[in-house]
XYZ file of C-alpha atoms in Angstrom:
677
model
C 128.780 110.917 175.561
C 129.770 112.539 178.773
C 126.127 112.711 179.889
C 125.575 109.075 179.009
C 128.620 108.067 180.995
C 127.470 110.035 183.999
C 123.965 108.550 183.773
C 125.432 105.017 183.477
C 127.549 105.572 186.502
C 124.591 106.818 188.515
C 122.576 103.730 187.433
C 125.447 101.502 188.502
C 125.717 103.295 191.804
C 121.936 103.044 192.358
C 121.982 99.333 191.466
C 124.943 98.707 193.762
C 123.112 100.490 196.554
C 119.957 98.427 195.961
C 121.934 95.199 195.922
C 123.663 96.235 199.112
C 120.350 96.994 200.822
C 118.859 93.708 199.485
C 121.820 91.726 200.840
C 121.411 93.470 204.164
C 117.711 92.637 204.389
C 118.445 89.024 203.346
C 121.165 88.631 205.884
C 118.870 90.189 208.545
C 116.118 87.688 207.707
C 118.609 84.858 207.907
C 119.885 86.017 211.223
C 116.345 86.518 212.552
C 115.298 83.026 211.384
C 118.379 81.540 212.968
C 117.638 83.330 216.258
C 113.996 82.100 216.275
C 115.131 78.586 215.523
C 117.451 78.744 218.560
C 114.662 80.167 220.739
C 112.235 77.431 219.469
C 114.791 74.727 220.188
C 115.470 76.082 223.737
C 111.753 76.321 224.488
C 111.137 72.761 223.222
C 114.067 71.507 225.426
C 112.626 73.335 228.445
C 109.084 71.919 228.027
C 110.517 68.456 227.406
C 112.593 68.530 230.585
C 111.543 66.058 233.220
C 111.228 68.773 235.894
C 109.122 71.085 233.770
C 105.728 69.474 234.513
C 106.762 68.772 238.130
C 107.586 72.484 238.687
C 104.243 73.703 237.353
C 102.356 70.934 239.178
C 104.003 72.179 242.396
C 102.909 75.750 241.509
C 99.370 74.541 240.975
C 99.326 72.890 244.439
C 100.763 75.992 246.104
C 98.250 78.186 244.308
C 95.463 75.921 245.422
C 96.564 76.104 249.039
C 96.709 79.916 248.902
C 93.201 80.045 247.277
C 91.944 78.082 250.332
C 93.026 80.932 252.543
C 90.847 83.494 250.820
C 87.477 84.494 252.410
C 85.290 87.482 253.060
C 86.608 90.006 255.565
C 90.295 89.223 255.115
C 92.918 91.539 256.561
C 94.210 94.151 254.133
C 97.772 92.905 254.413
C 96.720 89.331 253.758
C 94.489 90.398 250.842
C 97.350 92.453 249.376
C 99.780 89.533 249.732
C 97.400 87.123 248.094
C 96.827 89.585 245.244
C 100.630 89.786 244.622
C 100.932 85.926 244.623
C 97.973 85.859 242.215
C 99.950 88.013 239.741
C 103.039 85.871 240.258
C 101.218 82.577 239.562
C 99.427 84.089 236.584
C 102.813 85.204 235.128
C 104.252 81.708 235.501
C 101.206 79.992 233.987
C 101.209 82.426 231.099
C 104.926 81.737 230.647
C 104.232 77.970 230.527
C 101.657 78.400 227.769
C 104.023 80.774 225.842
C 106.942 78.318 226.096
C 104.824 75.438 224.771
C 103.492 77.531 221.838
C 106.996 78.726 220.902
C 108.354 75.223 221.203
C 105.821 74.033 218.662
C 106.645 76.880 216.251
C 106.363 80.659 215.948
C 103.143 81.908 217.590
C 101.047 82.063 214.403
C 102.093 78.572 213.335
C 102.606 76.965 216.695
C 99.164 77.838 218.119
C 97.171 75.350 216.013
C 99.565 72.565 217.025
C 99.386 73.635 220.669
C 95.584 73.949 220.846
C 95.033 70.561 219.198
C 95.737 68.796 222.467
C 92.820 68.542 224.959
C 95.059 69.204 227.936
C 96.437 72.335 226.243
C 92.940 73.480 225.510
C 92.125 73.360 229.211
C 95.382 75.196 230.169
C 94.809 77.909 227.595
C 91.173 78.447 228.627
C 92.159 78.720 232.323
C 95.004 81.138 231.593
C 92.813 83.239 229.300
C 90.035 83.511 231.882
C 92.600 84.395 234.583
C 94.049 87.214 232.437
C 90.538 88.424 231.644
C 89.609 88.530 235.329
C 92.748 90.395 236.254
C 92.266 92.910 233.448
C 88.623 93.688 234.326
C 89.093 93.871 238.061
C 92.033 96.192 237.589
C 90.029 98.776 235.683
C 86.473 98.311 237.014
C 86.637 96.608 240.393
C 83.807 98.806 241.744
C 81.268 97.145 239.420
C 79.397 94.274 241.101
C 79.432 91.785 238.234
C 83.144 92.401 237.711
C 83.840 91.599 241.380
C 81.891 88.371 240.940
C 84.415 87.330 238.312
C 86.618 86.203 241.208
C 84.728 82.931 241.161
C 86.464 82.155 237.836
C 89.572 81.367 239.966
C 87.756 78.218 241.140
C 88.559 76.410 237.885
C 92.367 76.856 238.268
C 92.852 73.555 240.139
C 91.529 71.794 237.048
C 95.007 72.240 235.573
C 96.087 69.387 237.827
C 94.077 67.137 235.457
C 96.618 67.887 232.685
C 99.468 66.622 234.858
C 97.964 63.407 236.272
C 97.381 60.482 233.906
C 95.280 58.621 236.476
C 92.903 61.532 236.993
C 92.673 61.995 233.198
C 91.627 58.306 232.926
C 88.747 58.837 235.365
C 87.778 62.131 233.753
C 87.911 60.475 230.308
C 85.544 57.777 231.432
C 83.099 60.445 232.683
C 83.584 62.502 229.481
C 82.925 59.532 227.203
C 79.792 58.786 229.219
C 78.270 62.207 228.549
C 76.566 61.133 225.383
C 74.887 58.171 227.109
C 74.146 60.277 230.206
C 72.397 62.866 228.034
C 70.079 60.092 226.777
C 69.483 58.990 230.359
C 68.891 62.533 231.415
C 66.244 63.012 228.686
C 64.434 59.873 229.930
C 64.691 60.983 233.598
C 63.558 64.513 232.703
C 60.501 63.081 230.899
C 59.455 61.166 234.022
C 60.162 64.231 236.165
C 58.026 66.401 233.966
C 55.170 63.886 233.922
C 55.202 63.561 237.682
C 55.751 67.334 237.998
C 52.682 68.181 235.915
C 50.618 65.623 237.760
C 51.792 67.085 241.073
C 50.852 70.596 239.965
C 47.414 69.434 238.992
C 46.849 67.668 242.324
C 48.843 69.755 244.917
C 49.132 73.304 243.452
C 48.177 75.877 246.150
C 47.355 73.213 248.722
C 50.582 73.227 250.716
C 49.727 76.496 252.431
C 48.852 76.325 256.165
C 48.224 78.628 259.114
C 50.582 78.472 262.078
C 47.445 78.224 264.289
C 46.257 74.585 263.941
C 42.744 75.530 265.112
C 42.102 77.623 262.059
C 40.089 75.939 259.263
C 40.339 78.500 256.429
C 42.665 81.251 255.158
C 40.153 84.008 255.917
C 40.288 82.944 259.605
C 44.100 83.122 259.773
C 44.146 86.721 261.085
C 44.832 88.315 264.452
C 46.853 86.636 267.169
C 46.768 83.365 269.143
C 48.510 81.718 272.075
C 51.317 79.416 270.855
C 51.722 76.496 273.246
C 55.255 75.835 271.880
C 56.748 79.219 272.535
C 54.310 79.984 275.401
C 53.625 83.377 273.951
C 51.031 85.261 271.904
C 52.099 85.436 268.253
C 50.397 86.698 265.091
C 48.715 84.222 262.791
C 50.488 83.708 259.453
C 49.302 81.972 256.322
C 52.486 80.631 254.683
C 53.487 78.145 252.051
C 55.829 75.152 252.394
C 59.359 75.670 251.025
C 59.017 72.624 248.828
C 55.727 72.673 246.984
C 53.995 72.013 243.629
C 52.615 75.472 242.865
C 54.250 75.485 239.409
C 56.318 73.160 237.321
C 59.602 74.777 238.352
C 58.890 74.327 242.084
C 57.551 70.832 241.345
C 60.750 69.765 239.651
C 62.842 71.047 242.553
C 60.619 69.150 245.050
C 60.754 65.978 242.963
C 64.593 66.174 242.767
C 64.699 66.392 246.537
C 62.452 63.314 246.745
C 64.725 61.466 244.299
C 67.711 61.989 246.651
C 65.703 60.400 249.482
C 66.687 63.252 251.792
C 63.918 65.128 253.547
C 61.201 63.778 251.238
C 59.230 62.640 254.327
C 58.071 66.212 255.080
C 56.937 66.715 251.444
C 54.987 63.459 251.542
C 53.405 64.261 254.903
C 52.315 67.709 253.509
C 50.822 65.956 250.515
C 48.980 63.500 252.715
C 47.455 66.377 254.692
C 46.181 68.532 251.774
C 42.486 69.509 251.685
C 41.677 72.314 249.326
C 42.958 75.654 248.156
C 42.961 78.227 251.011
C 41.932 75.490 253.420
C 43.904 74.383 256.502
C 45.483 70.938 255.975
C 44.251 68.015 258.035
C 46.292 64.998 259.088
C 46.126 62.126 256.637
C 43.219 63.729 254.724
C 44.619 62.521 251.353
C 46.098 59.006 251.755
C 46.187 58.444 247.973
C 49.179 60.825 247.786
C 51.278 58.030 249.166
C 50.899 56.165 245.817
C 52.167 59.247 243.996
C 55.415 59.318 245.970
C 55.763 55.526 245.978
C 55.565 55.346 242.228
C 58.018 58.195 241.753
C 60.610 56.811 244.206
C 60.465 53.292 242.707
C 60.627 54.525 239.077
C 63.066 57.415 239.436
C 65.072 57.107 242.637
C 65.537 53.289 242.614
C 65.645 52.697 238.872
C 66.273 55.594 236.464
C 68.911 57.509 238.547
C 70.993 54.360 238.878
C 71.368 54.289 235.081
C 73.967 57.058 235.516
C 76.054 54.631 237.597
C 75.683 51.901 235.004
C 76.729 54.133 232.130
C 79.855 55.387 233.929
C 80.688 51.913 235.171
C 80.569 50.592 231.623
C 82.804 53.331 230.242
C 85.254 53.107 233.168
C 85.610 49.370 232.748
C 85.992 49.686 228.961
C 88.687 52.355 229.180
C 90.664 50.482 231.874
C 90.503 47.253 229.854
C 91.701 49.196 226.746
C 94.636 50.724 228.704
C 95.583 47.255 230.062
C 95.255 45.138 226.891
C 95.949 47.874 224.313
C 92.923 46.736 222.260
C 89.205 46.357 222.725
C 88.979 43.881 219.777
C 90.458 40.952 221.674
C 88.377 37.834 222.027
C 87.589 36.398 225.449
C 90.209 33.691 224.966
C 92.848 36.286 224.024
C 91.974 38.380 227.050
C 92.218 35.353 229.237
C 95.618 34.431 227.729
C 96.967 38.016 228.254
C 95.816 38.189 231.865
C 97.056 34.643 232.554
C 100.520 35.526 231.265
C 100.628 38.501 233.572
C 99.580 36.298 236.533
C 102.299 33.736 235.722
C 104.953 36.422 235.436
C 103.910 37.841 238.837
C 104.114 34.458 240.562
C 107.217 33.756 242.594
C 108.223 30.541 244.377
C 107.672 30.483 248.085
C 111.021 30.605 249.832
C 111.844 27.541 251.904
C 114.522 27.994 254.520
C 117.045 25.189 254.835
C 117.621 23.837 258.327
C 120.127 26.039 260.186
C 123.567 24.681 260.882
C 123.990 26.357 264.263
C 122.895 24.141 267.157
C 121.155 26.931 269.105
C 118.945 27.726 266.124
C 117.728 24.194 265.455
C 115.224 24.088 268.336
C 113.467 27.376 267.325
C 113.470 26.238 263.713
C 111.817 22.926 264.572
C 109.155 24.772 266.608
C 108.192 27.297 263.926
C 108.271 24.504 261.264
C 105.793 22.325 263.197
C 102.452 21.899 261.538
C 100.574 23.102 264.613
C 102.557 26.258 265.116
C 100.705 28.528 262.727
C 97.206 27.225 263.742
C 98.118 27.785 267.381
C 99.069 31.408 266.647
C 95.823 31.889 264.843
C 93.890 30.598 267.843
C 95.816 33.068 270.071
C 94.915 35.898 267.731
C 91.222 35.017 267.766
C 91.263 34.662 271.543
C 92.973 38.083 271.896
C 90.388 39.767 269.717
C 87.461 38.102 271.597
C 88.889 39.232 274.956
C 89.091 42.861 273.656
C 85.530 42.582 272.287
C 84.150 41.813 275.759
C 85.224 45.125 277.238
C 82.403 47.444 278.414
C 81.979 50.712 280.251
C 80.608 49.442 283.582
C 82.782 46.380 284.172
C 84.158 45.804 287.611
C 87.852 46.230 288.620
C 88.264 42.493 288.928
C 87.086 41.940 285.329
C 89.368 44.639 284.042
C 92.336 43.196 285.843
C 91.555 39.635 284.654
C 91.322 40.865 281.055
C 94.556 42.754 281.340
C 96.300 39.643 282.641
C 94.902 37.634 279.712
C 96.100 40.298 277.328
C 99.544 40.157 278.897
C 99.566 36.382 278.348
C 98.612 36.799 274.675
C 101.227 39.481 274.222
C 103.832 37.114 275.719
C 102.774 34.498 273.115
C 103.250 36.977 270.246
C 106.584 38.143 271.601
C 107.724 34.518 271.866
C 106.567 33.921 268.295
C 108.577 36.894 267.065
C 111.648 35.865 269.034
C 111.489 32.270 267.776
C 111.211 33.325 264.144
C 114.144 35.783 264.408
C 116.231 33.104 266.147
C 115.407 30.462 263.540
C 115.519 32.577 260.393
C 117.917 35.375 261.242
C 116.845 39.006 261.373
C 117.659 39.743 257.705
C 115.642 36.823 256.430
C 112.824 37.550 258.902
C 112.686 41.212 257.807
C 112.427 40.289 254.084
C 108.710 39.320 254.537
C 106.101 42.044 254.702
C 103.913 39.935 256.981
C 106.847 39.585 259.389
C 107.297 43.372 259.354
C 103.632 43.712 260.226
C 103.998 41.185 263.039
C 107.060 42.953 264.349
C 105.225 46.306 264.380
C 102.316 44.693 266.370
C 104.732 43.201 268.875
C 106.487 46.565 269.396
C 103.149 48.313 269.854
C 102.111 45.652 272.322
C 105.280 46.186 274.341
C 104.687 49.914 274.400
C 101.105 49.195 275.456
C 102.338 47.199 278.431
C 104.771 49.968 279.432
C 102.159 52.763 279.364
C 99.110 50.574 280.241
C 98.900 52.029 283.711
C 98.377 55.526 282.330
C 94.898 56.880 281.433
C 96.161 59.260 278.761
C 94.902 59.611 275.203
C 98.272 58.233 273.991
C 97.765 55.072 276.008
C 94.276 54.586 274.571
C 95.621 55.165 271.102
C 98.330 52.511 271.625
C 95.682 50.002 272.754
C 93.892 50.388 269.430
C 96.901 48.619 267.775
C 95.848 45.449 269.554
C 92.950 45.165 267.104
C 95.371 45.105 264.160
C 96.339 41.558 265.180
C 93.147 40.237 263.540
C 94.514 41.341 260.108
C 96.959 38.414 260.406
C 93.967 36.121 259.812
C 93.929 37.406 256.179
C 96.956 35.334 255.168
C 95.422 32.132 256.553
C 91.822 32.353 255.303
C 91.676 32.017 251.480
C 88.267 33.699 251.069
C 89.201 36.602 253.205
C 92.526 36.909 251.391
C 90.750 37.081 248.024
C 88.582 40.018 249.234
C 91.550 41.773 250.736
C 93.449 41.387 247.415
C 90.474 42.882 245.632
C 90.676 45.920 247.931
C 94.442 46.219 247.397
C 94.051 46.025 243.628
C 91.434 48.787 243.847
C 93.611 51.225 245.728
C 95.267 52.878 242.682
C 91.849 53.520 241.126
C 90.553 54.731 244.460
C 93.347 57.285 244.554
C 92.547 58.583 241.085
C 88.789 58.790 241.784
C 89.390 60.295 245.209
C 91.717 62.914 243.794
C 89.140 63.956 241.236
C 86.359 64.090 243.871
C 88.603 66.185 246.135
C 89.197 68.521 243.192
C 85.478 68.942 242.744
C 85.097 69.572 246.483
C 87.710 72.271 246.267
C 86.028 74.011 243.315
C 82.538 73.970 244.925
C 83.999 75.046 248.333
C 85.731 78.023 246.729
C 82.534 78.928 244.888
C 80.545 78.532 248.129
C 82.893 80.811 250.086
C 82.596 83.675 247.650
C 78.901 83.198 246.864
C 77.387 82.309 250.305
C 80.171 83.351 252.686
C 78.245 86.418 253.886
C 74.796 84.875 253.884
C 72.948 85.344 257.169
C 72.644 82.218 259.317
C 69.435 80.301 259.639
C 68.094 76.985 260.912
C 70.441 74.811 258.843
C 73.109 77.375 257.913
C 74.624 77.724 261.416
C 77.881 77.432 263.290
C 78.161 73.752 262.319
C 77.504 74.166 258.610
C 78.289 77.367 256.637
C 80.483 78.764 253.899
C 82.224 81.503 255.904
C 85.656 79.799 255.622
C 87.074 77.289 253.234
C 87.450 74.645 255.935
C 83.759 74.928 256.995
C 82.769 74.906 253.342
C 84.555 71.583 252.789
C 82.917 70.037 255.876
C 79.494 71.425 254.767
C 79.825 69.950 251.238
C 80.846 66.600 252.729
C 77.564 66.661 254.574
C 75.740 67.552 251.323
C 77.558 64.711 249.489
C 76.076 62.217 252.020
C 72.593 63.657 251.423
C 72.257 64.762 255.012
C 69.720 67.620 255.324
C 71.182 69.453 252.361
C 67.726 70.864 251.492
C 67.815 73.096 254.525
C 71.161 74.459 253.519
C 69.821 75.195 250.040
C 66.848 77.030 251.566
C 68.993 79.154 253.853
C 71.462 79.980 251.025
C 68.575 81.225 248.883
C 66.883 83.608 251.387
C 65.601 86.932 250.234
C 64.880 90.129 252.175
C 61.168 89.327 252.218
C 61.660 85.893 253.739
C 64.498 86.556 256.206
C 66.142 89.112 258.379
C 68.788 89.795 255.659
C 69.134 93.175 253.940
C 70.580 94.138 250.582
C 72.604 96.888 252.186
C 74.510 94.443 254.377
C 74.943 92.004 251.395
C 74.021 89.089 253.659
C 71.110 87.720 251.640
C 71.172 84.512 249.700
C 71.125 83.992 245.939
C 69.044 82.167 243.368
C 72.349 80.486 242.409
C 71.922 78.243 245.503
C 69.584 75.990 243.417
C 72.058 75.197 240.567
C 74.960 75.144 243.103
C 73.470 72.484 245.363
C 71.559 70.509 242.692
C 74.605 70.271 240.380
C 76.849 69.287 243.366
C 74.453 66.502 244.396
C 74.167 65.209 240.799
C 77.894 65.342 239.933
C 79.468 64.362 243.196
C 76.860 62.389 245.139
C 75.114 60.606 242.347
C 77.957 60.164 239.828
C 81.499 60.521 241.248
C 81.055 58.814 244.615
C 79.457 55.881 242.865
C 82.716 55.403 240.936
C 84.155 53.922 244.127
C 81.432 51.264 243.954
C 82.125 50.745 240.252
C 85.848 50.172 240.978
C 85.097 47.582 243.621
C 82.541 45.793 241.452
C 84.896 45.735 238.457
C 87.824 44.338 240.327
C 85.656 41.822 242.146
C 84.144 40.673 238.832
C 87.685 40.320 237.480
C 88.675 38.186 240.377
C 85.602 35.942 239.910
C 86.227 35.710 236.130
C 89.759 34.611 236.823
C 88.500 31.700 238.768
C 86.755 30.415 235.662
C 89.902 30.346 233.585
C 91.419 27.086 232.540
C 94.452 28.096 234.556
C 93.089 30.240 237.404
C 95.251 32.121 239.899
C 94.122 29.710 242.638
C 95.500 26.777 240.596
C 98.819 28.604 240.201
C 98.916 29.333 243.951
C 98.152 25.697 244.679
C 101.073 24.695 242.462
C 103.429 27.101 244.269
C 102.327 25.834 247.680
C 102.696 22.167 246.597
C 106.131 22.866 245.101
C 107.213 24.320 248.465
C 106.469 21.038 250.221
C 109.063 19.283 248.111
C 111.624 22.104 247.970
C 114.657 21.519 250.142
C 115.491 25.216 250.284
C 117.504 25.343 247.057
C 114.541 26.225 244.810
C 114.641 22.764 243.124
C 113.167 19.354 243.692
C 114.509 15.850 243.044
C 113.321 13.565 240.212
C 111.384 11.309 242.618
C 109.625 14.279 244.149
C 108.677 15.478 240.639
C 106.502 12.425 240.170
C 104.913 12.916 243.598
C 104.368 16.626 242.806
C 102.614 15.890 239.522
C 100.356 13.331 241.141
C 99.418 15.712 243.912
C 98.562 18.642 241.675
C 95.220 18.269 239.798
C 95.013 19.054 236.034
C 95.832 21.085 234.049
C 99.208 21.645 235.779
C 99.379 18.112 237.242
C 98.037 14.645 236.742
C 95.967 14.175 239.882
C 95.875 11.451 242.591
C 94.254 8.756 240.457
C 97.053 8.641 237.870
C 98.955 5.383 237.680
C 102.746 5.252 238.029
C 103.205 4.134 234.428
C 101.377 7.173 233.064
C 103.349 9.425 235.402
C 106.686 8.040 234.184
C 105.652 8.390 230.460
C 104.485 11.913 231.115
C 107.768 12.896 232.829
C 109.739 11.422 229.908
C 107.676 13.494 227.458
C 108.705 16.666 229.318
C 112.354 16.136 228.397
C 113.385 17.388 231.821
C 116.978 16.506 232.726
C 116.861 14.379 235.936
């Protein structure tokens, strides 16, 4: 019995100890879960704070600016400082990703929710590549391909896309166009291959020539000859043209250059001069080659490549319409009704000033209210612009003095106009109009121009440029010009979004160019005016490439090899084969696609303006109603009952009755409105 009692007591003690340990583990789990819940809640509050995205957007901008400072041959102190800032920015960007994942749940469960968003996918990819680049360069920076991972930093500015809704809209339109652009690319590539194969069959091996024009065959291109250009004896060389059709790869590059319409003249001239393999070309020996280039330019450059613009324009218009009307399933009548309601809500009555009570303000008020006052000012503006347009370099002193006197007279007219309006309206009422602010700015600049006109400084010449801004006042008087100007104003927000995305692409390619071609030896096109040695010069060079201005020469100089140039592998100043995908992709993405989005924006807004004119209640009809209402307004924003009939008979349908309406019909119509008179 004693043994059993001892065994039972031991079992009870063991069970009590197990229960105590179990309760401890359970309480620890509860405490741990509570702490994680608090951390998750705090992380969610942080990422949901209004300054969270703004803070990291500012970090992205600062990081972008510091990246623009990097280049080959930096000072050690500068390079060390930029390396430290790189670690700091990487820490903050990694912290941002971590906070977002914790805010959506514990790491294992929050990651699927986090990575589901497209913007988070881009952020995570950029942070992951940054950490990979830092890790590899820290342990194996002496390896060449590891050092080249520095170019991965070029994609960091893409994180700005996740913070800007406007840029995401433009990028979304481009992304949704990828499927259609792939189809277009297949068709374009088919034509390129067909023309490329034909070019190889006709021109392969025939673009070679000797630098001595008197040589007729390759076997004669030996020895030396007297060069009349350099006035020296030089060795004869049998060389090939940079752009040729020796194989399909070279033919496709040559055809792409032709499709951009930049530098294709030299290729066509070489094709016109071909004779036979290993034979010296002769001028215009093969005139049929012109038909080859004519057919390719018409089919590909003028037609097929513009399909890219059409595809992006369609998607851009579709997405903008979806964002504005919230549905793409609306009928044309429903779209018209939605846009018309927006136009009506934006309309405001034109303010009519009541006659002033002060005696000294009545005369200025009667002058500016006269029907010939505004037309007279318009005539003065046109005269002022015409006088400035007659200036020339070799004019006599008498002509210059006469024009300055006329300009002083016009300036006095504009000063008098400004003074009369301020006296009649009061400065507060005068300043409430944006056009009056613009007029006041022009008058002030004209006064400054008169004060410094006797100086020949750059500041004085800059001030004189403000005289030309007077012609912008014609916009508010000419209805057609005003419509075009409004189209431009409406397009400005979209211009900003497209321009920001284009600038982002310029930055990425400039950074890549600095670290890929920054040490390349200079050549004929890669010179002091166009190179990738610094970020600023890279931006200017790419702007030149975007305008298709002699970019082929830059691509040639950036792809030089030791056998074709004075560069050496030891000095690391040779080019790279990557010049071909670098320049060709930039021309396709930026020059052919992104820059044409500006045209797409203008066309879309202009079409919208024209479509609005076909509405049953067009914006011009609404503006006509507002202007007619102003004629009967006594300054209180209302009209009398008698003026209501006159207003309805003056305004054409559908807002009014028109001039031919009888008085009886007008009275019955007014009664049907149930308007208290």
